[in-house]
Coordinates of C-alpha atoms in Angstrom, one line a residue:
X1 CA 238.1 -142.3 80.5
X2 CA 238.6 -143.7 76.4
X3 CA 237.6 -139.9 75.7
X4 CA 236.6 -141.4 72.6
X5 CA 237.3 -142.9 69.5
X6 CA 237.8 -140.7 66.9
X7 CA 241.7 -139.7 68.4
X8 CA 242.3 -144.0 68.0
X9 CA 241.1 -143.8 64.0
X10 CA 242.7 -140.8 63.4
X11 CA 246.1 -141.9 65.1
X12 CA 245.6 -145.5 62.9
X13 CA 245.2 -144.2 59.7
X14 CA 248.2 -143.4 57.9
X15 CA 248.7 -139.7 57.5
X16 CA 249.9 -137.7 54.0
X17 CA 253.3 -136.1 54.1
X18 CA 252.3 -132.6 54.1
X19 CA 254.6 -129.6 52.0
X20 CA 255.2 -127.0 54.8
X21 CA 255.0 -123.3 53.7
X22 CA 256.3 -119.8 55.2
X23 CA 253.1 -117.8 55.8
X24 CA 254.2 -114.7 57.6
X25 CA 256.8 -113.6 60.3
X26 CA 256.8 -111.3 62.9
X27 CA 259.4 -109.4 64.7
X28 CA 262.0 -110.3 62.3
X29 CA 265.3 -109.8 62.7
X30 CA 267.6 -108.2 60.0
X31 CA 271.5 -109.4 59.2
X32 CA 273.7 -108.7 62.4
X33 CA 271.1 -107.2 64.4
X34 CA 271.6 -108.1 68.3
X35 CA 268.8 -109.3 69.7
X36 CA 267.7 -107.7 73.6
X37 CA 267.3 -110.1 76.4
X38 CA 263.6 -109.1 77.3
X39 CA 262.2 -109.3 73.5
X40 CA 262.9 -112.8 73.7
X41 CA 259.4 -115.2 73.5
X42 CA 258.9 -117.3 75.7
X43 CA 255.0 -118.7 75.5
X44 CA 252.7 -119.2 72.4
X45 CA 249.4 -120.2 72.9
X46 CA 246.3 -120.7 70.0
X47 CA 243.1 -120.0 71.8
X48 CA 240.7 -122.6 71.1
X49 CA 238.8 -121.4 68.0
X50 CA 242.3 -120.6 66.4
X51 CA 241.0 -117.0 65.6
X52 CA 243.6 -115.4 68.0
X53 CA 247.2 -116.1 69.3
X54 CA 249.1 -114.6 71.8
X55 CA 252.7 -114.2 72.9
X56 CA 255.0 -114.1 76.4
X57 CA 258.8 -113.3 76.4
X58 CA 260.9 -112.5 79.4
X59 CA 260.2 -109.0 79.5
X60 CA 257.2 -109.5 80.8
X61 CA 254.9 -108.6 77.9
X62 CA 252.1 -110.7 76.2
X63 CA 251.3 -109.6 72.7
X64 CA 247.9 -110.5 71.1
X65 CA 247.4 -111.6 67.6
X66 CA 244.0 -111.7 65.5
X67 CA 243.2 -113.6 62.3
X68 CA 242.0 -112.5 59.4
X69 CA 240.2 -113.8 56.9
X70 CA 241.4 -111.7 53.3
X71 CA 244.2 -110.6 52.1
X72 CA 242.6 -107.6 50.7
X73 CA 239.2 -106.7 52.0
X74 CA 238.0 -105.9 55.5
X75 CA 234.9 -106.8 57.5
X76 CA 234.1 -109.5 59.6
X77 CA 233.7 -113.5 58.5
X78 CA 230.1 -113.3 58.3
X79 CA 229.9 -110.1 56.0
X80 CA 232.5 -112.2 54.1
X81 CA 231.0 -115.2 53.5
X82 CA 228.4 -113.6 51.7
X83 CA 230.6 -111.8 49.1
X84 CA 231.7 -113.9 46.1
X85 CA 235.8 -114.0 46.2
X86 CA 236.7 -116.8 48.5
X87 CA 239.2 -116.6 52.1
X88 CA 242.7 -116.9 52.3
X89 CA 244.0 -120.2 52.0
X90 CA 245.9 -120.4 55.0
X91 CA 245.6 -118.7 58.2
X92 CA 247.0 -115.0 58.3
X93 CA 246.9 -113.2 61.3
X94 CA 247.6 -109.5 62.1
X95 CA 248.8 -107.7 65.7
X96 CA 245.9 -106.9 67.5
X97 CA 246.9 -104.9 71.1
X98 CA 250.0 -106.0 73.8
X99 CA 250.3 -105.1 77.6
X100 CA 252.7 -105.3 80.1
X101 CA 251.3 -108.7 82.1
X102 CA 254.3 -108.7 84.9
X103 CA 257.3 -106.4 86.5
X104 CA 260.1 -107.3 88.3
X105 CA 259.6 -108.1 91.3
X106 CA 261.8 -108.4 94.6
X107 CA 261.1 -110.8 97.7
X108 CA 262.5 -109.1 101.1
X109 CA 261.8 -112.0 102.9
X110 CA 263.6 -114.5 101.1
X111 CA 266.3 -112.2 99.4
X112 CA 264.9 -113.5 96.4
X113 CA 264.5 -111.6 92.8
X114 CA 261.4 -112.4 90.6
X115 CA 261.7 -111.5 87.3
X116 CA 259.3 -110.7 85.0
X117 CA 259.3 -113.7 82.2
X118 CA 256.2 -115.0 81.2
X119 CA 256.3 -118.8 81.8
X120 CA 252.8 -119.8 80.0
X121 CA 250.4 -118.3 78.8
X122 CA 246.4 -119.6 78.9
X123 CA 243.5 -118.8 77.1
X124 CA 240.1 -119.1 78.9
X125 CA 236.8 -118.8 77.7
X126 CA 235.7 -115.6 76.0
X127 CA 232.3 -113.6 76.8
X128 CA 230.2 -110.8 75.5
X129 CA 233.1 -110.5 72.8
X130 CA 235.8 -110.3 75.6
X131 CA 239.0 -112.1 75.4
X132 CA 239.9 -113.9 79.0
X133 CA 243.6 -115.2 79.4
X134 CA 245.7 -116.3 82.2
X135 CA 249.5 -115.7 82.2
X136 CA 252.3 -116.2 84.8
X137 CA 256.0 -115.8 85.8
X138 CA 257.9 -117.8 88.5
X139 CA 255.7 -117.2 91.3
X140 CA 252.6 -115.1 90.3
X141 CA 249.9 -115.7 88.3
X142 CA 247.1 -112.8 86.9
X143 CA 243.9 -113.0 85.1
X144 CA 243.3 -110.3 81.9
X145 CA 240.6 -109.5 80.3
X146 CA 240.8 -107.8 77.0
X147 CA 237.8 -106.1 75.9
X148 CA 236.8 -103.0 73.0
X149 CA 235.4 -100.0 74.6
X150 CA 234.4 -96.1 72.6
X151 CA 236.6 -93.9 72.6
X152 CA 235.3 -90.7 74.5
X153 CA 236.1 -87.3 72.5
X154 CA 236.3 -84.2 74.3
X155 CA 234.4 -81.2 72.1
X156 CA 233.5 -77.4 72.4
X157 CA 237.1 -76.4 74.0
X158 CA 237.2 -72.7 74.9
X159 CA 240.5 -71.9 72.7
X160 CA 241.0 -72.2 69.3
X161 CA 244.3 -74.1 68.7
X162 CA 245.0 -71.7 65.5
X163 CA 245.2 -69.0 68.1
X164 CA 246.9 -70.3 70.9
X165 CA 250.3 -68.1 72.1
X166 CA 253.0 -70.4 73.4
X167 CA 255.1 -73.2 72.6
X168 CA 252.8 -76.0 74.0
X169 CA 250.1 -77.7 71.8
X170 CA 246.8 -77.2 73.3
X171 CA 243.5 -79.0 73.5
X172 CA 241.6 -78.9 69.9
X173 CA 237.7 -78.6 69.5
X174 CA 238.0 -82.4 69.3
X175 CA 240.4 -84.7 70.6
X176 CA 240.2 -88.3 70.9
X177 CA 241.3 -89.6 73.9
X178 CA 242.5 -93.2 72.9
X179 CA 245.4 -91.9 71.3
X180 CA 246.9 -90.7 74.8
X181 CA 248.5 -93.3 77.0
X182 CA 246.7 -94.3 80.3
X183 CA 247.3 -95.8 83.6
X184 CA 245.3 -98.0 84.8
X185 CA 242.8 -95.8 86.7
X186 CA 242.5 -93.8 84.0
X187 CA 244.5 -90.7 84.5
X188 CA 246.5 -89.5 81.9
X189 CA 250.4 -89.4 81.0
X190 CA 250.5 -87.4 78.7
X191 CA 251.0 -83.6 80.2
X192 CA 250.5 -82.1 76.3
X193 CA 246.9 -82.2 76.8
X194 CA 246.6 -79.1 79.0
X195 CA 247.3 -75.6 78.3
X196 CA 251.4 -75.1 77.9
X197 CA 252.8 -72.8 81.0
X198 CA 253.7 -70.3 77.9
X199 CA 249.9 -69.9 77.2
X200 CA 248.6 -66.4 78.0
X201 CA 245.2 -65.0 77.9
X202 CA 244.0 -62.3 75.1
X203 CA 243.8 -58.5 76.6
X204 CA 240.0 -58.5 77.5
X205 CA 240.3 -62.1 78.7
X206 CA 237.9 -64.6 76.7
X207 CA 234.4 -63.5 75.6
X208 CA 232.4 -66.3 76.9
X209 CA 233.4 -69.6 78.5
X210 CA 232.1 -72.8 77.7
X211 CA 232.2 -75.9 79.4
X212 CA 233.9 -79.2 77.5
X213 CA 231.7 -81.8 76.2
X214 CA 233.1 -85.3 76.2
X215 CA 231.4 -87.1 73.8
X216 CA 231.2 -91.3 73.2
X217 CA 232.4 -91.8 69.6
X218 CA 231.8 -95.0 67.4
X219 CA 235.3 -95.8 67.4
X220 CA 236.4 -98.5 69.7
X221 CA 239.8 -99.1 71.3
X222 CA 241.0 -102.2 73.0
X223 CA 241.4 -101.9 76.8
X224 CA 243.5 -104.8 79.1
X225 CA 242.3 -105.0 81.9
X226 CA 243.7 -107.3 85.4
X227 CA 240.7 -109.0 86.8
X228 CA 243.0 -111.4 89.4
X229 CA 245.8 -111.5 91.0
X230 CA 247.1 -115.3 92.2
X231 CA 250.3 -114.8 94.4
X232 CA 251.8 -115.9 97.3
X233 CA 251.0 -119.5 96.7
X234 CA 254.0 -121.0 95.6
X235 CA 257.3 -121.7 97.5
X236 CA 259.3 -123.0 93.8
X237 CA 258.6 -121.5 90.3
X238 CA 255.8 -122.4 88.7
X239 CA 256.2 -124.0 85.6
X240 CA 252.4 -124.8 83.9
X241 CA 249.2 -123.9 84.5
X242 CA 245.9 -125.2 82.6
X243 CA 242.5 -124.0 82.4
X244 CA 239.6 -127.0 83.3
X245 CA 236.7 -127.8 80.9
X246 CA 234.5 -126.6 83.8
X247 CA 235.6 -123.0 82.5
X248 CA 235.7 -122.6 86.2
X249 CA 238.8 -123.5 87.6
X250 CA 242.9 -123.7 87.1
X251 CA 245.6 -125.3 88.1
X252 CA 249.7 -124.0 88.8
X253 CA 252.1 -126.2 89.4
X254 CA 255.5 -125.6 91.0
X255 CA 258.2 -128.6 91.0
X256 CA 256.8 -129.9 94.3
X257 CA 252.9 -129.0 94.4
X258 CA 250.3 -128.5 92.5
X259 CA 247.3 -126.1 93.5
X260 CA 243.5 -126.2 92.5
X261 CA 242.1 -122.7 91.7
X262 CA 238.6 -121.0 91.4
X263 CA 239.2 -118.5 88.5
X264 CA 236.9 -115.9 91.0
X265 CA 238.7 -116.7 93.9
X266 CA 242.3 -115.2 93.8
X267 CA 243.2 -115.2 98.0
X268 CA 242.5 -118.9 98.3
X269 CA 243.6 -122.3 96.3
X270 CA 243.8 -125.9 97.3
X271 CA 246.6 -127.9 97.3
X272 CA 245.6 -130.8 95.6
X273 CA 249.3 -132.5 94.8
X274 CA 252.1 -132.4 97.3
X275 CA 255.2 -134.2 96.9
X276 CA 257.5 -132.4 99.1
X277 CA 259.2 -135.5 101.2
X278 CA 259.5 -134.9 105.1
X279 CA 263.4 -135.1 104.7
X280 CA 264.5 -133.0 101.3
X281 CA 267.3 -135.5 101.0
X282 CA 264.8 -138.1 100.3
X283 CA 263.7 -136.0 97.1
X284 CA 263.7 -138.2 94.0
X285 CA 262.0 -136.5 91.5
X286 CA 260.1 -133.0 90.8
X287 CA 257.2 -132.4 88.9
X288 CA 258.4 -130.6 85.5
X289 CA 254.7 -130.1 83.8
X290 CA 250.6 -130.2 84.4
X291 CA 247.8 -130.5 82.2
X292 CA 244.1 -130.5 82.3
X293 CA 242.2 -133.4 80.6
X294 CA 240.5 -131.3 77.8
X295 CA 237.2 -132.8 78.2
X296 CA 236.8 -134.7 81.8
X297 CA 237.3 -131.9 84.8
X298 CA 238.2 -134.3 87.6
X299 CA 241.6 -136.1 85.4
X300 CA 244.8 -134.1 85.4
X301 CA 248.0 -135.3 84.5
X302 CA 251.4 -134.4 85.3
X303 CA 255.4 -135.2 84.2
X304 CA 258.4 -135.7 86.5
X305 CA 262.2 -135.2 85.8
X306 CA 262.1 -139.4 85.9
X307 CA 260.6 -139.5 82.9
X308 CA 257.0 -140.4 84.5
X309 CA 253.6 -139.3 83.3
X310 CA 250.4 -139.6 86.6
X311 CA 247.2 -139.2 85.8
X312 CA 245.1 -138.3 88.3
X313 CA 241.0 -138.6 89.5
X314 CA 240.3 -135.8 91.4
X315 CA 237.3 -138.3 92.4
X316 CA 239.0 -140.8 94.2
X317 CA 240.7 -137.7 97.2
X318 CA 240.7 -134.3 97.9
X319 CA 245.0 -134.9 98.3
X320 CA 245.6 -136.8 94.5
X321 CA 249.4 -137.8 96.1
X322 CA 248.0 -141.0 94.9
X323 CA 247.9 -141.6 90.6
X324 CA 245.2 -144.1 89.1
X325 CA 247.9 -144.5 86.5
X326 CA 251.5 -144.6 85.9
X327 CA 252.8 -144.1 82.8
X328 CA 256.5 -144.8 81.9
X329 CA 259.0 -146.6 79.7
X330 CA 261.2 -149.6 81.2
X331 CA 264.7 -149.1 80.9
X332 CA 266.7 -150.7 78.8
X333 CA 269.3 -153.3 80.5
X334 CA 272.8 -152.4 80.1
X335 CA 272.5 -148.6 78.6
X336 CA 272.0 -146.9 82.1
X337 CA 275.1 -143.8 82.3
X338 CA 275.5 -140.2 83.6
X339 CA 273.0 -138.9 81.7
X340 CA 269.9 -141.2 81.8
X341 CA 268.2 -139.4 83.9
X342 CA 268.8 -136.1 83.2
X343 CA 267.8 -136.6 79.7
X344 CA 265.0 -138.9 80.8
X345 CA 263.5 -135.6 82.4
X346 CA 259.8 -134.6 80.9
X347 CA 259.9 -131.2 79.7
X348 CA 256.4 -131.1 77.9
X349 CA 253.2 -133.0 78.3
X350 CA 250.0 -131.9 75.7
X351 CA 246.8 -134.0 75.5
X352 CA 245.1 -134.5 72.3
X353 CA 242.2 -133.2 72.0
X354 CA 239.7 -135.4 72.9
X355 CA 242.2 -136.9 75.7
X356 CA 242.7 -140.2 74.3
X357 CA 246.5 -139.4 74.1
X358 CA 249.2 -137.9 75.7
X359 CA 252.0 -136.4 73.8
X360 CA 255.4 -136.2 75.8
X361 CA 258.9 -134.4 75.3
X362 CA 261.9 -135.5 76.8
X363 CA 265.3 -134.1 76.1
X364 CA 266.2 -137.2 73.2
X365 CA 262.7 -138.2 72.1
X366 CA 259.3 -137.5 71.6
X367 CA 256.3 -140.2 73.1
X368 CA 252.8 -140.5 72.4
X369 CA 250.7 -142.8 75.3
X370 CA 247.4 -143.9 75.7
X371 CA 245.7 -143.3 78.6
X372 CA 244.0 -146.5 78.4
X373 CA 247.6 -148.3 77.7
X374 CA 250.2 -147.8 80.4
X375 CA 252.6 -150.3 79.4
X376 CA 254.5 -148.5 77.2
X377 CA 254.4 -145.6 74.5
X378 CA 252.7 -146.2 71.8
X379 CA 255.3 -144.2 69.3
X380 CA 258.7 -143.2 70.4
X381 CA 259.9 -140.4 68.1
X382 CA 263.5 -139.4 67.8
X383 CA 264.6 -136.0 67.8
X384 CA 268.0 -135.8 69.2
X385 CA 270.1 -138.9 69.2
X386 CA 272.4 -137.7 67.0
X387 CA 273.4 -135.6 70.0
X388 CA 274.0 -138.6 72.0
X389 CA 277.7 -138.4 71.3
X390 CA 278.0 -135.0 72.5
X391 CA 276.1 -135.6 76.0
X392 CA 278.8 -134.4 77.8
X393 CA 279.4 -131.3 75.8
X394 CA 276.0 -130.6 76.4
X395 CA 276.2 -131.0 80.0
X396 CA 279.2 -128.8 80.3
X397 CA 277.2 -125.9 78.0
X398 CA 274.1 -126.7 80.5
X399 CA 272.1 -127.3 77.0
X400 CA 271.4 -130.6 78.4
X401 CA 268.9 -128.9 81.2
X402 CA 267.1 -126.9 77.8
X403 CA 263.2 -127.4 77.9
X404 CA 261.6 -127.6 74.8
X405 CA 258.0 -127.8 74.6
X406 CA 255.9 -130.1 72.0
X407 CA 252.0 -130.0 70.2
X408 CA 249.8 -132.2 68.6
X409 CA 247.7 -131.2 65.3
X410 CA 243.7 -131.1 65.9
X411 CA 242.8 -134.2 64.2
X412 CA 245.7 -136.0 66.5
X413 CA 247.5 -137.1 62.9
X414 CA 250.7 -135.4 63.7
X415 CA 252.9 -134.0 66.4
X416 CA 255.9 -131.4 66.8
X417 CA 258.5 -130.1 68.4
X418 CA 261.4 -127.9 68.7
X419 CA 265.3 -128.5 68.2
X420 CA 268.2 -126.5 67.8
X421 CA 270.0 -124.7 64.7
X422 CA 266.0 -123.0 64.9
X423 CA 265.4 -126.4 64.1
X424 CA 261.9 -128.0 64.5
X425 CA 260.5 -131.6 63.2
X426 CA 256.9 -132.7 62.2
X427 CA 255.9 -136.6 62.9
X428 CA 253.0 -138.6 61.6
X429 CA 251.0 -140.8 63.7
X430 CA 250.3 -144.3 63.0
X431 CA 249.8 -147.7 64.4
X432 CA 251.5 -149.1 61.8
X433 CA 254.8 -147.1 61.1
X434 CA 255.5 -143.3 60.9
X435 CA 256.6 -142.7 57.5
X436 CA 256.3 -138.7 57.7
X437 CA 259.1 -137.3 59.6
X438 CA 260.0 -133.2 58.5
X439 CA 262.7 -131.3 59.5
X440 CA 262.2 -127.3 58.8
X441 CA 264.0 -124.2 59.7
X442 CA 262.8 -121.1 61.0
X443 CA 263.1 -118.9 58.5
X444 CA 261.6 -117.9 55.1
X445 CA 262.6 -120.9 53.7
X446 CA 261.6 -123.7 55.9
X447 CA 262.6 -126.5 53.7
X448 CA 266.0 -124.7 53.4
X449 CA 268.0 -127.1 55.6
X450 CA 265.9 -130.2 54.6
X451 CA 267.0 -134.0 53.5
X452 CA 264.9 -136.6 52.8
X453 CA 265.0 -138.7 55.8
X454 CA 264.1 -142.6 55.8
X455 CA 261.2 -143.9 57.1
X456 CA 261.7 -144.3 60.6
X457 CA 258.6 -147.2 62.4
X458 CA 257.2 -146.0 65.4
X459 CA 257.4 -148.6 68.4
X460 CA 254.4 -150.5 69.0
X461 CA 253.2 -151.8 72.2
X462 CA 253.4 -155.2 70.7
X463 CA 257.5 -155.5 70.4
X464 CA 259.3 -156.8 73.0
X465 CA 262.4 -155.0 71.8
X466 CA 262.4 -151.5 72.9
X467 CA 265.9 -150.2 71.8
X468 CA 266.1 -146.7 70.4
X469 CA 266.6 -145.9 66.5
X470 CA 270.1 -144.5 65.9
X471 CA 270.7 -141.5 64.3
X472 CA 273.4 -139.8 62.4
X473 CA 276.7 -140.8 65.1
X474 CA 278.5 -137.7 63.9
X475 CA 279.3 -135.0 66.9
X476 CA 279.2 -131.9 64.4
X477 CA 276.1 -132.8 61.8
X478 CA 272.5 -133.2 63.2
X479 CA 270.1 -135.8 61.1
X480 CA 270.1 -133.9 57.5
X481 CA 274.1 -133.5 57.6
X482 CA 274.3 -129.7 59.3
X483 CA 276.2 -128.3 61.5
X484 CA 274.1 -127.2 64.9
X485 CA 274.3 -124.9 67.0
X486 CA 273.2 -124.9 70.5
X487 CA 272.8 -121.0 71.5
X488 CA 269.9 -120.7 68.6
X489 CA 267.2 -123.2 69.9
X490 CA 263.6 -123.1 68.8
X491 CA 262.0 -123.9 72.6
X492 CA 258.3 -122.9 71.9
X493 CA 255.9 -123.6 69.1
X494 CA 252.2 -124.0 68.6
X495 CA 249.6 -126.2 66.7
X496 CA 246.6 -124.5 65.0
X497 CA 244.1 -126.5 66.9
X498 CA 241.6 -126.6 63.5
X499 CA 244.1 -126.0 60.9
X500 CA 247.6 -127.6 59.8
X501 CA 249.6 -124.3 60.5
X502 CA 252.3 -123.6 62.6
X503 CA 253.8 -120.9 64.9
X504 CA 257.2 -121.1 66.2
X505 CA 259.7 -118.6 68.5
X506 CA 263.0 -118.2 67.4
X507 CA 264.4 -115.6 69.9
X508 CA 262.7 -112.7 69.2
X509 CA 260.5 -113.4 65.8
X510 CA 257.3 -115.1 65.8
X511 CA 257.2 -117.8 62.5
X512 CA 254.3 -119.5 61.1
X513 CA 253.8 -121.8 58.6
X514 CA 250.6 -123.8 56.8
X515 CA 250.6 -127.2 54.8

């Protein structure tokens, strides 16, 4: 349960300031363009090596991304590492394939519409050069694979295309078939390649007939493919799922229950969390995020919109209604109002990597615990109170409710998270005082919109006094002295899990950045 020791040195030591960079952008937007609803992102996910990224936004798409390792020469890392000029600096990465993951969907039985946003998306473990990802909307969740297969090429045609009467094209001596679109049992949509309705026959008719040859070509082309379906499990959206270490299994959760799935079993899941009350007026809380331990496949944990973080043994009961530990902040006598709770609401949870801590987001603050510590946070990070003024604007605008998701770097030194303006801000970890605290734009120009901010100490279990730092108390500046603005809000971003880069979503551009 320590999951080892390497997270405590690494969250101990000090860590450098680091000098963010713009490394690439896609999807940008130009001056005054308007930005469509469904082009939106709303999921970014590194797979676990870092070599590939992928994308969600409400249209229902996911959009795959591949690293590569020169600027200027091709071939794979290993051909590469044998050549003389060194790799890129920084990670670059280039569009690899997308797919439509989810369509809208309609429930007749409880008048209900399902739309087709891509709420998270998960990588799983490749095989046999395969890519293997999980993604879901509100209430269903599906299994891809993503694999290269030849493309067939269809040879020895009767006609010759040079001679062909009519207005349609028709079929050359060699046409590759990858370049036509598909469905997805293969049959074609594109009606050009036949003979056009115009097409007649020479007088004689044709000398001699041949039949075509389809013939497998090196050339490969990349083919999604829906291995599972996970539906009708669900009575509330789902808002996380997360892949086990067993490589095995997965788990959804909705605000009230949280299932157990085997990733080859998509008509049958166990409900393994359940905190629907008999009476609904008795509801207190729902559960607002779910995460695998990275490393241990029987200890989940999951948030609530109290501000609580459970972990759970899936050891101790089949039905886990019942946490080993409770983790959560006392309140502070005197400063309960309106908003405490609402604001108190987990958004986020992330695991470090080797699941000594947990990294939380809540509307004001950023936390990171340790598992092995559950009277308190160990470092409270502040990323809103300067909005604390303008709560009930917020609440009127329904900004208050936004969720905005948080990550950890791989060697647990830093964390992140989102804010608005396109706003997000970089913290350093330490036992002894967080002295690193970055606020970047995203743009081009990440450090466009950045003031040196003071040092701000991270709480430590140790002080009795748990009051919150206080932040810049004007209503129309955030921290660095601009003006916000709450209808651009950077909601999802992404840690390199090896490397100290960056990708953020604002709207409908993808960002990244390296230090």
């Amino acid at each position: 349960m320590n999951g080892g020791g390497s997270e405590e040195a690494a969250v101990a030591a000090a860590p450098v300031p680091l000098e963010w960079k713009f490394a690439q952008v896609f999807g940008e937007r130009t001056a005054g363009e308007e930005v469509q609803e469904v082009d939106i992102i709303s999921s970014i996910e590194f797979d676990r090596t870092g070599d590939h990224l992928a994308t969600g936004d409400r249209g229902g798409r996911v959009v795959l991304f591949e690293r590569t390792y020169t600027r200027d020469h091709d071939g794979n890392r290993r051909d590469l590492e044998k050549m003389d000029f060194p790799i890129t600096r920084h990670p670059e990465f280039r569009y690899k394939t997308e797919f439509q993951s989810h369509e809208p969907e309609f429930d007749y039985l409880k008048s209900l519409e399902i739309e087709e946003k891509i709420n998270k998306i998960r990588w799983c473990q490749s095989a046999n050069g395969a890519l293997f990802l999980l993604s879901t909307n509100d209430k269903t969740i599906k299994f891809w694979k993503v694999h290269e297969k030849k493309v067939k090429k269809i040879c020895d045609m009767n006609v010759d295309p040079a001679k062909a009467a009519g207005n349609g094209p028709v079929v050359g001596p060699s046409i590759p078939t990858s370049s036509k679109p598909y469905t997805a049992n293969g049959g074609c949509l594109d009606k050009s390649l036949g003979l056009s309705n115009d097409f007649s026959f020479p007088p004689g008719g044709v000398p001699s007939l041949r039949l075509p040859v389809v013939l497998t070509s090196n050339e490969m082309s990349l083919v999604p493919r829906c291995r599972r379906i996970y539906a009708h499990a669900h009575d509330y959206h789902i808002n996380s799922i997360s892949n086990n270490s067993d490589g095995e299994t997965f788990i959804s959760a909705d605000d009230l229950r949280i299932n157990l799935w085997n990733l080859e079993i998509s008509n049958q899941s166990f409900n393994i969390v359940d905190v629907k009350p008999a009476n609904m007026e008795d509801l207190t809380e729902v559960i607002t995020s779910a995460e695998f331990h990275p490393t241990h496949c029987h200890m989940l944990a999951y948030s609530s919109s109290r501000g609580s973080i459970r972990l759970v043994d899936m050891r101790q009961s089949a039905l886990c209604d019942s946490h080993s530990k409770l983790f959560e902040e006392q309140e502070v006598p005197g400063s309960r109002s309106f908003f405490t709770e609402i604001i108190a609401s987990i958004s986020d949870i992330k695991f470090a990597k080797d699941g000594r801590y947990i990294l939380s987001r809540d509307y004001m603050t950023l936390k990171l615990w340790d598992i092995n510590m559950d009277s308190g946070p160990v470092s409270t990070f502040q990323v809103h109170e300067y909005l604390r003024p303008k709560l009930c604007d917020l609440y009127e605008n329904d900004s208050i409710f936004d969720k905005f998701e948080c990550c950890l770097s791989g060697d647990g030194l830093r964390v992140a998270t989102g804010s608005y303006s396109n706003l997000f801000r970089v913290f350093g970890c330490s036992s002894e005082g967080s002295t690193d605290a970055t606020t970047l734009e995203a743009s081009k120009n990440p450090m466009r919109r950045q003031v040196q901010t003071p040092s701000r100490p991270s709480r430590s279990l140790g002080t009795l006094s748990r009051g919150f730092r206080r932040g810049a108390d004007s209503s129309g500046v955030d921290t660095n002295g601009n003006a916000f603005d709450f209808t651009t809000k950077l909601l999802h971003l992404a840690w390199h899990p090896t490397e100290n880069s960056l990708a953020c979503a604002a709207s409908n551009s993808l960002y990244m950045y390296y230090a």
